[in-house]
Amino acid sequence: NYFDTSSNSQEARRGTQERKKAIEWIARRAKIDLEKGLHVLIDSTFVEAEKRGLIYEVASRQPCDFYIINCVCPDEEEISRRLKRRMEESSDPRDEAASPKIYDAVKKAHEPLGMDQLPQGLDIKVVKFDTNSERVSYPNLNVVNRQKIRTIFEHITDPDILNEYIGFVSSKN
């Protein structure tokens, strides 16, 4: 379900509660998969630092590398085209969130990654993926971590490997 979060209506409050439950479920599921020794890929829009914090806590308690792939599209005209195309082509009710109104609300509410409070000992590696140019940038990563990122992207683009190798947790499930 998608809810209009631009107002303080009952629907907006219910939407906030549903999103919180979804993030908590994702964190529990990620913990289970990490404890099994699986690699975990979480596909979600973590707008608020507090919600990202739940995932940080899970990762800080597991012996794992932690990467954030920050997908961005700096071209607002391209974003408008994508939203319009998605709304026209999709019959999936989940794509109701692709409206310009929802996009604007999410953009306005987004809290930058650099402001997050991290649990002690958690080393997060942030990778930026420009979805318009399809360029990956990782300026602060060493050669070993850059190779790990290349491997992650290879797995993401090969569904057979992705399903076999990675515990996939999506907020859309």
Coordinates of C-alpha atoms in Angstrom, one line a residue:
N1 CA 0.0 0.0 0.0
Y2 CA 1.1 3.5 -0.7
F3 CA -0.2 6.5 1.2
D4 CA -0.2 10.2 0.7
T5 CA 2.2 11.4 3.3
S6 CA 1.9 15.1 2.4
S7 CA -0.8 15.7 5.0
N8 CA -1.3 14.9 8.6
S9 CA -4.4 12.8 7.8
Q10 CA -5.3 9.5 9.3
E11 CA -4.1 7.9 6.0
A12 CA -0.7 9.6 6.3
R13 CA -0.4 8.4 10.0
R14 CA -1.4 4.9 9.0
G15 CA 1.1 5.0 6.1
T16 CA 3.9 6.0 8.5
Q17 CA 3.0 3.1 10.8
E18 CA 3.0 0.7 7.9
R19 CA 6.4 1.9 6.6
K20 CA 7.8 1.5 10.1
K21 CA 6.6 -2.1 10.3
A22 CA 8.0 -2.8 6.9
I23 CA 11.5 -1.5 7.9
E24 CA 11.4 -3.5 11.1
W25 CA 10.5 -6.6 9.1
I26 CA 13.3 -5.9 6.7
A27 CA 15.8 -5.5 9.6
R28 CA 14.7 -8.8 11.1
R29 CA 14.9 -10.6 7.8
A30 CA 18.3 -9.2 7.1
K31 CA 19.6 -10.3 10.5
I32 CA 18.3 -13.9 9.9
D33 CA 20.0 -14.1 6.5
L34 CA 23.3 -12.6 7.7
E35 CA 23.3 -15.1 10.6
K36 CA 22.9 -17.8 8.0
G37 CA 26.0 -16.5 6.2
L38 CA 24.1 -15.1 3.2
H39 CA 24.9 -11.9 1.5
V40 CA 22.0 -9.5 1.9
L41 CA 20.8 -6.9 -0.6
I42 CA 18.1 -4.6 0.7
D43 CA 16.1 -2.7 -1.9
S44 CA 14.3 0.2 -0.3
T45 CA 14.1 3.9 -0.2
F46 CA 15.4 4.8 3.2
V47 CA 14.4 8.5 3.4
E48 CA 14.9 9.0 7.1
A49 CA 18.1 8.4 8.9
E50 CA 16.3 6.8 11.8
K51 CA 15.0 4.0 9.5
R52 CA 18.4 3.5 8.1
G53 CA 19.6 3.2 11.7
L54 CA 17.7 0.0 12.1
I55 CA 19.7 -1.6 9.3
Y56 CA 22.9 -0.1 10.6
E57 CA 22.3 -1.7 14.0
V58 CA 21.8 -5.1 12.4
A59 CA 25.0 -4.8 10.2
S60 CA 27.0 -3.6 13.2
R61 CA 26.3 -6.9 15.0
Q62 CA 27.4 -9.1 12.1
P63 CA 30.8 -9.8 10.6
C64 CA 29.9 -8.3 7.2
D65 CA 31.0 -5.6 4.8
F66 CA 28.4 -2.9 4.5
Y67 CA 27.8 -1.0 1.3
I68 CA 25.2 1.6 0.4
I69 CA 24.5 1.9 -3.3
N70 CA 23.0 5.4 -3.4
C71 CA 21.1 5.6 -6.7
V72 CA 20.6 9.1 -8.0
C73 CA 19.3 10.9 -11.1
P74 CA 20.4 14.5 -11.1
D75 CA 18.4 15.4 -14.2
E76 CA 14.9 16.6 -13.1
E77 CA 13.6 16.4 -16.7
E78 CA 14.6 12.8 -16.9
I79 CA 12.9 12.1 -13.6
S80 CA 9.7 13.7 -14.9
R81 CA 9.9 11.6 -18.1
R82 CA 10.4 8.4 -16.1
L83 CA 7.5 9.1 -13.7
K84 CA 5.2 9.9 -16.6
R85 CA 6.2 6.7 -18.5
R86 CA 5.8 4.6 -15.4
M87 CA 2.4 5.9 -14.6
E88 CA 1.3 5.4 -18.3
E89 CA 2.7 1.9 -18.7
S90 CA 2.2 0.2 -15.4
S91 CA -0.9 -1.6 -14.1
D92 CA 0.9 -2.4 -10.8
P93 CA -0.8 -0.6 -8.0
R94 CA 2.6 -0.2 -6.3
D95 CA 3.5 2.2 -9.0
E96 CA 1.0 4.7 -7.7
A97 CA 4.1 5.9 -5.7
A98 CA 5.6 7.1 -9.0
S99 CA 3.4 10.2 -9.1
P100 CA 5.1 13.6 -9.1
K101 CA 3.3 14.5 -5.9
I102 CA 4.8 11.4 -4.0
Y103 CA 8.2 12.0 -5.6
D104 CA 8.2 15.6 -4.4
A105 CA 7.2 14.6 -0.9
V106 CA 10.0 11.9 -0.7
K107 CA 12.6 14.4 -2.1
K108 CA 11.5 17.0 0.5
A109 CA 11.6 14.5 3.4
H110 CA 15.0 12.9 2.4
E111 CA 17.7 13.1 5.0
P112 CA 21.2 13.0 3.5
L113 CA 23.3 10.0 4.2
G114 CA 26.2 12.0 5.6
M115 CA 24.2 13.1 8.6
D116 CA 23.5 9.5 9.9
Q117 CA 24.7 8.5 13.4
L118 CA 26.5 5.2 13.0
P119 CA 26.9 2.5 15.6
Q120 CA 30.5 2.2 16.9
G121 CA 32.7 0.0 14.7
L122 CA 30.4 0.1 11.6
D123 CA 32.3 1.0 8.5
I124 CA 29.9 2.0 5.7
K125 CA 31.1 2.3 2.2
V126 CA 28.9 4.5 0.0
V127 CA 28.8 4.0 -3.7
K128 CA 27.0 6.5 -5.9
F129 CA 25.2 5.1 -9.0
D130 CA 23.9 7.8 -11.4
T131 CA 20.9 6.1 -13.1
N132 CA 20.9 8.6 -15.9
S133 CA 24.5 8.2 -17.0
E134 CA 24.8 4.7 -15.6
R135 CA 28.1 5.7 -14.0
V136 CA 29.3 4.3 -10.7
S137 CA 31.5 6.4 -8.5
Y138 CA 33.3 5.3 -5.4
P139 CA 36.1 7.8 -4.7
N140 CA 36.9 6.7 -1.1
L141 CA 37.2 2.9 -1.7
N142 CA 40.4 1.0 -2.1
V143 CA 41.1 -1.4 -5.0
V144 CA 39.7 -4.5 -3.0
N145 CA 36.5 -2.7 -2.2
R146 CA 36.1 -1.5 -5.8
Q147 CA 36.4 -5.1 -7.0
K148 CA 33.7 -6.1 -4.4
I149 CA 31.4 -3.4 -5.8
R150 CA 32.0 -4.6 -9.4
T151 CA 31.1 -8.1 -8.3
I152 CA 28.0 -6.9 -6.5
F153 CA 26.8 -5.1 -9.7
E154 CA 27.5 -8.2 -11.7
H155 CA 25.3 -10.2 -9.3
I156 CA 22.6 -7.5 -9.4
T157 CA 22.4 -7.7 -13.2
D158 CA 22.3 -11.5 -13.4
P159 CA 19.0 -12.7 -11.9
D160 CA 20.1 -16.3 -11.7
I161 CA 23.1 -15.5 -9.7
L162 CA 21.2 -12.9 -7.6
N163 CA 18.5 -15.4 -6.6
E164 CA 21.1 -18.2 -5.8
Y165 CA 23.7 -16.1 -4.0
I166 CA 22.0 -13.3 -2.2
G167 CA 19.3 -13.2 0.4
F168 CA 17.2 -10.5 -1.2
V169 CA 15.0 -8.4 1.0
S170 CA 12.7 -5.9 -0.6
S171 CA 10.2 -3.5 0.9
K172 CA 8.0 -4.3 -2.1
N173 CA 7.5 -8.0 -1.0

